[in-house]
Tab-separated table of C-alpha atoms in Angstrom:
chain	number	residue	atom	x	y	z
A	24	MET	CA	-18.026	-13.012	35.752
A	25	LYS	CA	-16.611	-9.495	35.367
A	26	ARG	CA	-16.867	-8.046	31.865
A	27	LEU	CA	-13.531	-7.352	30.228
A	28	PRO	CA	-12.746	-3.736	29.232
A	29	ALA	CA	-13.337	-2.957	25.577
A	30	ILE	CA	-11.564	-1.178	22.721
A	31	LEU	CA	-13.390	-0.025	19.595
A	32	VAL	CA	-11.196	-0.567	16.522
A	33	THR	CA	-12.130	0.853	13.125
A	34	GLY	CA	-10.738	-0.849	10.034
A	35	GLY	CA	-9.787	-3.915	12.055
A	36	ALA	CA	-10.110	-6.279	9.082
A	37	GLY	CA	-7.408	-4.489	7.086
A	38	PHE	CA	-3.688	-5.142	7.072
A	39	ILE	CA	-2.484	-3.162	10.097
A	40	GLY	CA	-5.831	-3.181	11.874
A	41	SER	CA	-6.148	-6.962	11.795
A	42	CYS	CA	-2.633	-7.326	13.214
A	43	PHE	CA	-3.579	-4.995	16.058
A	44	VAL	CA	-6.774	-6.989	16.705
A	45	ARG	CA	-4.881	-10.295	16.758
A	46	GLN	CA	-2.361	-8.869	19.235
A	47	GLN	CA	-5.120	-7.502	21.474
A	48	ILE	CA	-7.016	-10.799	21.524
A	49	SER	CA	-3.826	-12.730	22.270
A	50	ARG	CA	-3.297	-10.542	25.348
A	51	GLY	CA	-6.465	-11.999	26.839
A	52	ASP	CA	-7.420	-9.014	29.008
A	53	VAL	CA	-9.556	-6.961	26.612
A	54	ARG	CA	-12.556	-7.206	24.316
A	55	VAL	CA	-12.248	-5.832	20.781
A	56	VAL	CA	-15.234	-4.349	18.985
A	57	ASN	CA	-14.140	-4.349	15.364
A	58	LEU	CA	-15.966	-2.033	12.946
A	59	ASP	CA	-15.033	-2.507	9.300
A	60	SER	CA	-16.927	-1.894	6.067
A	61	LEU	CA	-15.091	-4.787	4.355
A	62	THR	CA	-14.020	-2.936	1.250
A	63	TYR	CA	-11.577	-4.627	-1.119
A	64	ALA	CA	-8.661	-4.400	1.361
A	65	GLY	CA	-10.584	-5.609	4.412
A	66	ASN	CA	-11.367	-9.272	4.857
A	67	LEU	CA	-12.391	-11.497	7.754
A	68	ALA	CA	-9.916	-14.079	6.486
A	69	SER	CA	-7.216	-11.810	7.941
A	70	LEU	CA	-8.521	-12.312	11.465
A	71	ASP	CA	-8.053	-16.130	11.690
A	72	PHE	CA	-8.524	-17.170	15.340
A	73	ALA	CA	-9.672	-13.719	16.478
A	74	ARG	CA	-12.949	-13.904	14.569
A	75	ARG	CA	-13.843	-17.098	16.421
A	76	ASP	CA	-12.960	-15.726	19.852
A	77	PRO	CA	-15.855	-14.474	22.021
A	78	ARG	CA	-13.706	-11.485	23.019
A	79	HIS	CA	-13.839	-10.298	19.411
A	80	VAL	CA	-17.074	-8.679	18.234
A	81	PHE	CA	-17.142	-7.952	14.506
A	82	VAL	CA	-19.578	-5.437	13.050
A	83	GLN	CA	-19.717	-4.623	9.349
A	84	GLY	CA	-20.406	-0.943	8.964
A	85	ASP	CA	-19.186	2.525	8.042
A	86	ILE	CA	-17.333	4.902	10.361
A	87	ALA	CA	-19.526	7.677	8.951
A	88	ASP	CA	-22.653	5.926	10.264
A	89	SER	CA	-22.986	7.976	13.433
A	90	GLN	CA	-26.016	6.069	14.673
A	91	LEU	CA	-24.265	2.709	14.381
A	92	VAL	CA	-21.049	3.952	15.991
A	93	GLY	CA	-23.032	5.609	18.773
A	94	GLU	CA	-24.917	2.385	19.461
A	95	LEU	CA	-21.676	0.401	19.621
A	96	LEU	CA	-20.160	2.903	22.045
A	97	ALA	CA	-23.254	2.869	24.235
A	98	GLU	CA	-23.404	-0.927	24.295
A	99	HIS	CA	-19.743	-1.793	24.811
A	100	ARG	CA	-18.497	1.298	26.714
A	101	PRO	CA	-14.920	1.163	25.359
A	102	HIS	CA	-12.077	2.924	27.163
A	103	ALA	CA	-10.341	3.594	23.828
A	104	MET	CA	-10.995	3.997	20.118
A	105	VAL	CA	-8.239	3.065	17.666
A	106	HIS	CA	-8.865	4.476	14.206
A	107	PHE	CA	-7.282	2.553	11.310
A	108	ALA	CA	-10.129	2.764	8.797
A	109	ALA	CA	-8.896	4.537	5.674
A	110	GLU	CA	-8.353	4.336	1.967
A	111	SER	CA	-4.602	3.851	1.866
A	112	HIS	CA	-3.127	3.168	-1.579
A	113	VAL	CA	-1.475	6.141	-3.303
A	114	ASP	CA	-2.046	4.764	-6.803
A	115	ARG	CA	-5.777	4.378	-6.133
A	116	SER	CA	-5.933	7.934	-4.798
A	117	ILE	CA	-4.536	9.205	-8.092
A	118	ASP	CA	-7.322	7.437	-9.975
A	119	GLY	CA	-10.100	8.461	-7.571
A	120	PRO	CA	-9.276	11.170	-5.009
A	121	ALA	CA	-12.907	11.819	-4.018
A	122	ASN	CA	-13.202	8.393	-2.385
A	123	PHE	CA	-10.226	9.241	-0.186
A	124	VAL	CA	-11.802	12.524	0.883
A	125	MET	CA	-15.062	10.819	1.812
A	126	THR	CA	-13.481	8.044	3.877
A	127	ASN	CA	-10.333	9.624	5.282
A	128	VAL	CA	-11.610	13.144	5.895
A	129	VAL	CA	-15.401	13.141	6.125
A	130	GLY	CA	-15.502	9.709	7.759
A	131	THR	CA	-12.895	10.693	10.341
A	132	VAL	CA	-14.732	13.923	11.208
A	133	GLN	CA	-18.009	12.093	11.713
A	134	LEU	CA	-16.244	9.482	13.837
A	135	LEU	CA	-14.702	12.252	15.947
A	136	GLU	CA	-18.097	13.901	16.454
A	137	THR	CA	-19.596	10.622	17.641
A	138	ALA	CA	-16.615	10.019	19.917
A	139	CYS	CA	-17.072	13.474	21.459
A	140	LYS	CA	-20.720	12.815	22.288
A	141	TYR	CA	-19.741	9.527	23.936
A	142	TYR	CA	-16.836	11.113	25.806
A	143	ARG	CA	-18.986	13.900	27.237
A	144	GLY	CA	-21.342	11.298	28.704
A	145	LEU	CA	-18.638	9.402	30.582
A	146	SER	CA	-17.967	9.700	34.283
A	147	GLU	CA	-15.004	11.812	35.349
A	148	SER	CA	-12.848	8.743	36.033
A	149	ALA	CA	-13.789	7.184	32.683
A	150	ARG	CA	-12.917	10.410	30.864
A	151	ARG	CA	-9.461	10.388	32.454
A	152	GLN	CA	-8.895	6.896	31.038
A	153	PHE	CA	-10.418	7.346	27.583
A	154	ARG	CA	-8.196	7.743	24.499
A	155	PHE	CA	-8.827	8.280	20.783
A	156	LEU	CA	-5.824	6.999	18.801
A	157	HIS	CA	-5.607	8.095	15.175
A	158	VAL	CA	-3.240	6.009	13.037
A	159	SER	CA	-1.691	8.172	10.327
A	160	THR	CA	1.303	8.069	7.994
A	161	ASP	CA	4.669	9.740	7.473
A	162	GLU	CA	3.537	10.628	3.942
A	163	VAL	CA	1.761	13.718	5.298
A	164	PHE	CA	5.193	15.347	5.648
A	165	GLY	CA	5.950	15.142	1.929
A	166	SER	CA	9.313	14.151	0.495
A	167	LEU	CA	12.860	14.268	1.853
A	168	GLY	CA	16.064	14.752	-0.052
A	169	ALA	CA	19.141	12.625	0.482
A	170	GLU	CA	19.546	13.877	4.049
A	171	GLY	CA	17.335	14.575	7.042
A	172	VAL	CA	14.381	12.884	8.731
A	173	PHE	CA	10.784	13.663	9.598
A	174	HIS	CA	10.149	14.824	13.154
A	175	GLU	CA	6.765	15.106	14.834
A	176	THR	CA	7.027	18.872	14.301
A	177	THR	CA	7.939	18.718	10.598
A	178	PRO	CA	5.588	20.964	8.562
A	179	TYR	CA	2.999	19.115	6.513
A	180	ALA	CA	3.558	19.004	2.745
A	181	PRO	CA	1.469	16.159	1.266
A	182	ASN	CA	2.085	15.425	-2.404
A	183	SER	CA	-0.570	12.812	-3.274
A	184	PRO	CA	-4.358	12.805	-2.848
A	185	TYR	CA	-3.897	10.005	-0.301
A	186	SER	CA	-1.416	11.900	1.855
A	187	ALA	CA	-3.487	15.103	1.523
A	188	SER	CA	-6.552	13.278	2.847
A	189	LYS	CA	-4.593	11.840	5.777
A	190	ALA	CA	-3.121	15.259	6.523
A	191	ALA	CA	-6.618	16.743	6.660
A	192	ALA	CA	-7.711	13.969	9.005
A	193	ASP	CA	-4.693	14.652	11.243
A	194	HIS	CA	-5.638	18.320	11.466
A	195	PHE	CA	-9.204	17.494	12.441
A	196	VAL	CA	-7.980	15.115	15.160
A	197	ARG	CA	-5.776	17.901	16.523
A	198	ALA	CA	-8.654	20.376	16.315
A	199	PHE	CA	-11.039	18.084	18.196
A	200	HIS	CA	-8.472	17.743	20.963
A	201	HIS	CA	-7.874	21.467	21.313
A	202	THR	CA	-11.447	22.615	20.694
A	203	TYR	CA	-13.510	19.933	22.415
A	204	GLY	CA	-11.014	18.393	24.829
A	205	LEU	CA	-11.194	14.925	23.269
A	206	PRO	CA	-8.055	13.078	24.487
A	207	CYS	CA	-6.542	12.306	21.079
A	208	LEU	CA	-3.235	10.722	20.106
A	209	THR	CA	-1.784	10.562	16.590
A	210	THR	CA	0.916	8.280	15.205
A	211	HIS	CA	2.819	8.643	11.942
A	212	CYS	CA	4.196	5.331	10.742
A	213	SER	CA	6.658	4.498	8.003
A	214	ASN	CA	6.059	1.796	5.363
A	215	ASN	CA	4.648	-1.378	6.901
A	216	TYR	CA	5.233	-4.909	5.666
A	217	GLY	CA	4.330	-8.388	6.839
A	218	PRO	CA	1.631	-11.056	6.376
A	219	TYR	CA	-1.977	-10.257	5.406
A	220	GLN	CA	-1.110	-7.152	3.372
A	221	PHE	CA	-3.318	-6.688	0.328
A	222	PRO	CA	-1.336	-7.697	-2.769
A	223	GLU	CA	-1.380	-4.291	-4.461
A	224	LYS	CA	1.406	-2.949	-2.194
A	225	LEU	CA	5.069	-3.257	-3.202
A	226	ILE	CA	6.286	-6.255	-1.210
A	227	PRO	CA	3.336	-8.651	-1.651
A	228	LEU	CA	2.914	-7.586	-5.277
A	229	MET	CA	6.526	-8.461	-6.043
A	230	ILE	CA	6.299	-11.773	-4.201
A	231	LEU	CA	3.206	-12.870	-6.116
A	232	ASN	CA	4.475	-11.619	-9.484
A	233	ALA	CA	7.769	-13.398	-8.930
A	234	ALA	CA	6.005	-16.635	-7.989
A	235	ALA	CA	3.881	-16.388	-11.143
A	236	SER	CA	6.938	-15.646	-13.327
A	237	GLN	CA	5.457	-12.254	-14.187
A	238	PRO	CA	7.423	-9.006	-14.630
A	239	LEU	CA	8.422	-7.164	-11.467
A	240	PRO	CA	7.525	-3.519	-12.235
A	241	VAL	CA	9.804	-1.009	-10.529
A	242	TYR	CA	8.779	2.639	-10.782
A	243	GLY	CA	11.319	4.974	-12.353
A	244	THR	CA	14.865	3.931	-11.464
A	245	GLY	CA	13.868	2.281	-8.189
A	246	ALA	CA	15.880	4.885	-6.250
A	247	ASN	CA	12.964	6.002	-4.066
A	248	VAL	CA	13.756	5.311	-0.407
A	249	ARG	CA	11.386	4.094	2.306
A	250	ASP	CA	11.846	3.247	5.971
A	251	TRP	CA	10.456	-0.282	6.460
A	252	LEU	CA	8.606	-1.277	9.633
A	253	HIS	CA	7.267	-4.753	10.387
A	254	VAL	CA	3.554	-4.623	11.129
A	255	ASP	CA	4.041	-6.512	14.421
A	256	ASP	CA	6.430	-3.819	15.643
A	257	HIS	CA	4.043	-1.092	14.546
A	258	CYS	CA	1.126	-2.561	16.495
A	259	GLN	CA	3.283	-3.023	19.589
A	260	ALA	CA	4.130	0.674	19.326
A	261	LEU	CA	0.440	1.556	19.088
A	262	GLN	CA	-0.241	-0.359	22.272
A	263	ARG	CA	2.546	1.542	23.992
A	264	VAL	CA	1.095	4.874	22.808
A	265	LEU	CA	-2.337	3.882	24.097
A	266	GLU	CA	-0.912	2.962	27.495
A	267	ARG	CA	1.558	5.784	28.029
A	268	GLY	CA	1.085	8.447	25.369
A	269	ARG	CA	0.167	12.001	26.343
A	270	PRO	CA	-3.151	13.254	24.938
A	271	GLY	CA	-2.650	15.871	22.257
A	272	GLU	CA	0.744	14.482	21.255
A	273	CYS	CA	1.979	12.897	18.018
A	274	TYR	CA	4.466	10.019	17.836
A	275	ASN	CA	6.532	8.839	14.881
A	276	VAL	CA	6.851	5.074	14.405
A	277	GLY	CA	9.592	3.760	12.118
A	278	GLY	CA	11.715	0.684	11.601
A	279	ASP	CA	15.053	2.516	11.294
A	280	CYS	CA	15.567	0.585	8.073
A	281	GLU	CA	15.920	2.709	4.950
A	282	GLN	CA	15.931	0.793	1.669
A	283	THR	CA	15.546	1.829	-1.943
A	284	ASN	CA	12.619	0.225	-3.734
A	285	LEU	CA	15.045	-1.518	-6.061
A	286	ASP	CA	17.010	-2.986	-3.142
A	287	VAL	CA	13.776	-4.277	-1.616
A	288	VAL	CA	12.775	-5.956	-4.874
A	289	LYS	CA	16.231	-7.494	-5.247
A	290	ALA	CA	16.061	-8.783	-1.667
A	291	ILE	CA	12.697	-10.392	-2.427
A	292	CYS	CA	14.214	-11.985	-5.523
A	293	GLY	CA	17.046	-13.427	-3.426
A	294	VAL	CA	14.639	-15.020	-0.956
A	295	MET	CA	12.483	-16.339	-3.791
A	296	ASP	CA	15.541	-17.880	-5.461
A	297	GLU	CA	16.107	-19.798	-2.256
A	298	LEU	CA	12.548	-20.744	-1.321
A	299	ARG	CA	11.038	-21.209	-4.782
A	300	PRO	CA	13.708	-21.248	-7.508
A	301	ARG	CA	12.692	-20.981	-11.156
A	302	ASP	CA	12.571	-24.193	-13.149
A	303	ASP	CA	15.372	-23.032	-15.449
A	304	GLY	CA	17.524	-21.902	-12.528
A	305	SER	CA	17.696	-18.294	-13.703
A	306	PRO	CA	17.573	-15.586	-11.004
A	307	ARG	CA	14.266	-13.923	-10.186
A	308	SER	CA	15.988	-10.558	-10.632
A	309	SER	CA	15.824	-11.187	-14.389
A	310	GLN	CA	12.065	-10.487	-14.065
A	311	ILE	CA	12.661	-6.875	-12.956
A	312	ARG	CA	11.290	-4.297	-15.392
A	313	PHE	CA	11.605	-0.536	-14.989
A	314	VAL	CA	8.349	1.275	-15.767
A	315	ALA	CA	7.158	4.882	-15.909
A	316	ASP	CA	7.355	6.525	-12.509
A	317	ARG	CA	4.310	7.274	-10.373
A	318	PRO	CA	3.076	10.878	-10.759
A	319	GLY	CA	4.288	12.961	-7.829
A	320	HIS	CA	6.362	10.075	-6.470
A	321	ASP	CA	8.033	11.172	-3.212
A	322	LEU	CA	11.770	10.530	-3.275
A	323	ARG	CA	12.452	9.551	0.306
A	324	TYR	CA	10.749	9.026	3.666
A	325	ALA	CA	12.585	8.582	6.967
A	326	VAL	CA	11.215	9.188	10.455
A	327	ASP	CA	12.894	10.100	13.714
A	328	CYS	CA	11.459	7.893	16.495
A	329	THR	CA	13.440	9.466	19.332
A	330	LYS	CA	10.293	10.663	21.084
A	331	LEU	CA	8.735	7.190	21.057
A	332	ARG	CA	11.971	5.575	22.192
A	333	THR	CA	12.774	7.975	25.020
A	334	GLU	CA	9.307	8.759	26.347
A	335	LEU	CA	7.589	5.405	25.841
A	336	ASP	CA	10.553	3.005	25.750
A	337	TRP	CA	9.681	1.404	22.398
A	338	ARG	CA	12.079	-0.026	19.812
A	339	PRO	CA	11.477	-2.179	16.726
A	340	GLN	CA	12.280	-5.832	17.329
A	341	VAL	CA	12.024	-7.389	13.852
A	342	ASP	CA	15.134	-7.255	11.674
A	343	PHE	CA	14.191	-6.354	8.092
A	344	HIS	CA	15.886	-9.253	6.360
A	345	SER	CA	14.502	-11.931	8.691
A	346	GLY	CA	11.107	-10.219	8.637
A	347	LEU	CA	11.152	-10.095	4.846
A	348	ARG	CA	12.071	-13.781	4.628
A	349	ARG	CA	9.167	-14.704	6.923
A	350	THR	CA	6.862	-12.493	4.872
A	351	VAL	CA	7.858	-14.128	1.583
A	352	ALA	CA	7.400	-17.581	3.126
A	353	TRP	CA	3.960	-16.591	4.425
A	354	TYR	CA	2.710	-15.498	0.999
A	355	LEU	CA	4.073	-18.633	-0.633
A	356	THR	CA	2.164	-20.864	1.798
A	357	ASN	CA	-1.136	-18.966	2.023
A	358	ALA	CA	-2.607	-19.226	-1.460
A	359	ASP	CA	-6.122	-19.649	-0.026
A	360	TRP	CA	-5.954	-16.269	1.729
A	361	ILE	CA	-4.646	-14.603	-1.436
A	362	GLU	CA	-7.468	-16.068	-3.525
A	363	THR	CA	-10.037	-15.004	-0.917
A	364	VAL	CA	-8.945	-11.365	-0.667
A	365	GLN	CA	-8.528	-10.988	-4.414
A	366	GLY	CA	-11.936	-12.507	-5.009
A	367	GLY	CA	-10.754	-14.300	-8.115
A	368	GLU	CA	-10.252	-10.969	-9.911
A	369	ALA	CA	-7.110	-9.789	-11.657
A	370	ARG	CA	-6.326	-7.065	-9.113
A	371	LEU	CA	-2.602	-6.811	-9.735
A	372	ALA	CA	-2.858	-4.470	-12.745
A	373	ARG	CA	-1.133	-1.142	-12.257
A	374	ARG	CA	-3.193	1.812	-11.041
A	375	GLY	CA	-2.431	5.502	-10.639
A	376	VAL	CA	-1.408	6.247	-14.209
A	377	ARG	CA	-4.286	8.609	-14.982
A	378	ALA	CA	-2.168	11.689	-14.244
A	379	ALA	CA	0.832	10.531	-16.257
């Protein structure tokens, strides 16, 4: 029986990475070698059927372990590497920026060096097919005012340790393409939401706090604006970039759905009122509490996806309000997953206040 082609995915047990792995396995025509160190935000419980499928090979390890990565590349001979592995929470980066430098910058550079060695050893036809896809964020571009959008050519202006570390990683990916000829692609996504997201992020945190009748902490006035993208749409876009993207290029991925943080929280409250009303009948919005703003909190993100739409024929398919409703319902019916990823610890306490 002919061996299926392989993709090496880093960080494939995290929120976005696990969605990408599930989509790849469901396609049925590829093997996924999944390298993840299983930090707090990565968990095999997020891989459900994929972890039991013979086309999915899970390896616990660090992207900075060049020997391990080299062995995986030599054994499985992937035609692509998709790099999700990263520290990703802004509040955590405020408390401990060095961890973000080590994983997002140093780890990415070491991964790129190992990828280059593998790439140089491929046949000419295999080199034409090979791709290194780096999954980044729109936060590298900084903050927008009331008008305008981020383009792929927008100058970088990161304002948090997290976004600074991702910006540095982006620059190294670009440098490895131009200096060593590694066929790299970079994507900049807007805020993702959907099932399996670690509960420290805005949407799952508000869902779980609302369900537990706890305060719903909204930073500042809640006027900060984000463009929301369902994780399924994001991973479909990544597949399109892998298939059709031009090496050396960057592609913005957004949901074309700008919402203030306060409007998102109110929308969650509305769905919760319907799916799990409070015993006294009072609205969940009464749990909203305004708290001190995050240090260096960017006002607004919005991305222009024209390049992805016109060149690669991709468009988001999930409407925000239906996607949000499905997301709320998922968290309300998956208490076992929540308990597993939280490890029984009280992980919902606020972080990122050290600089305040």
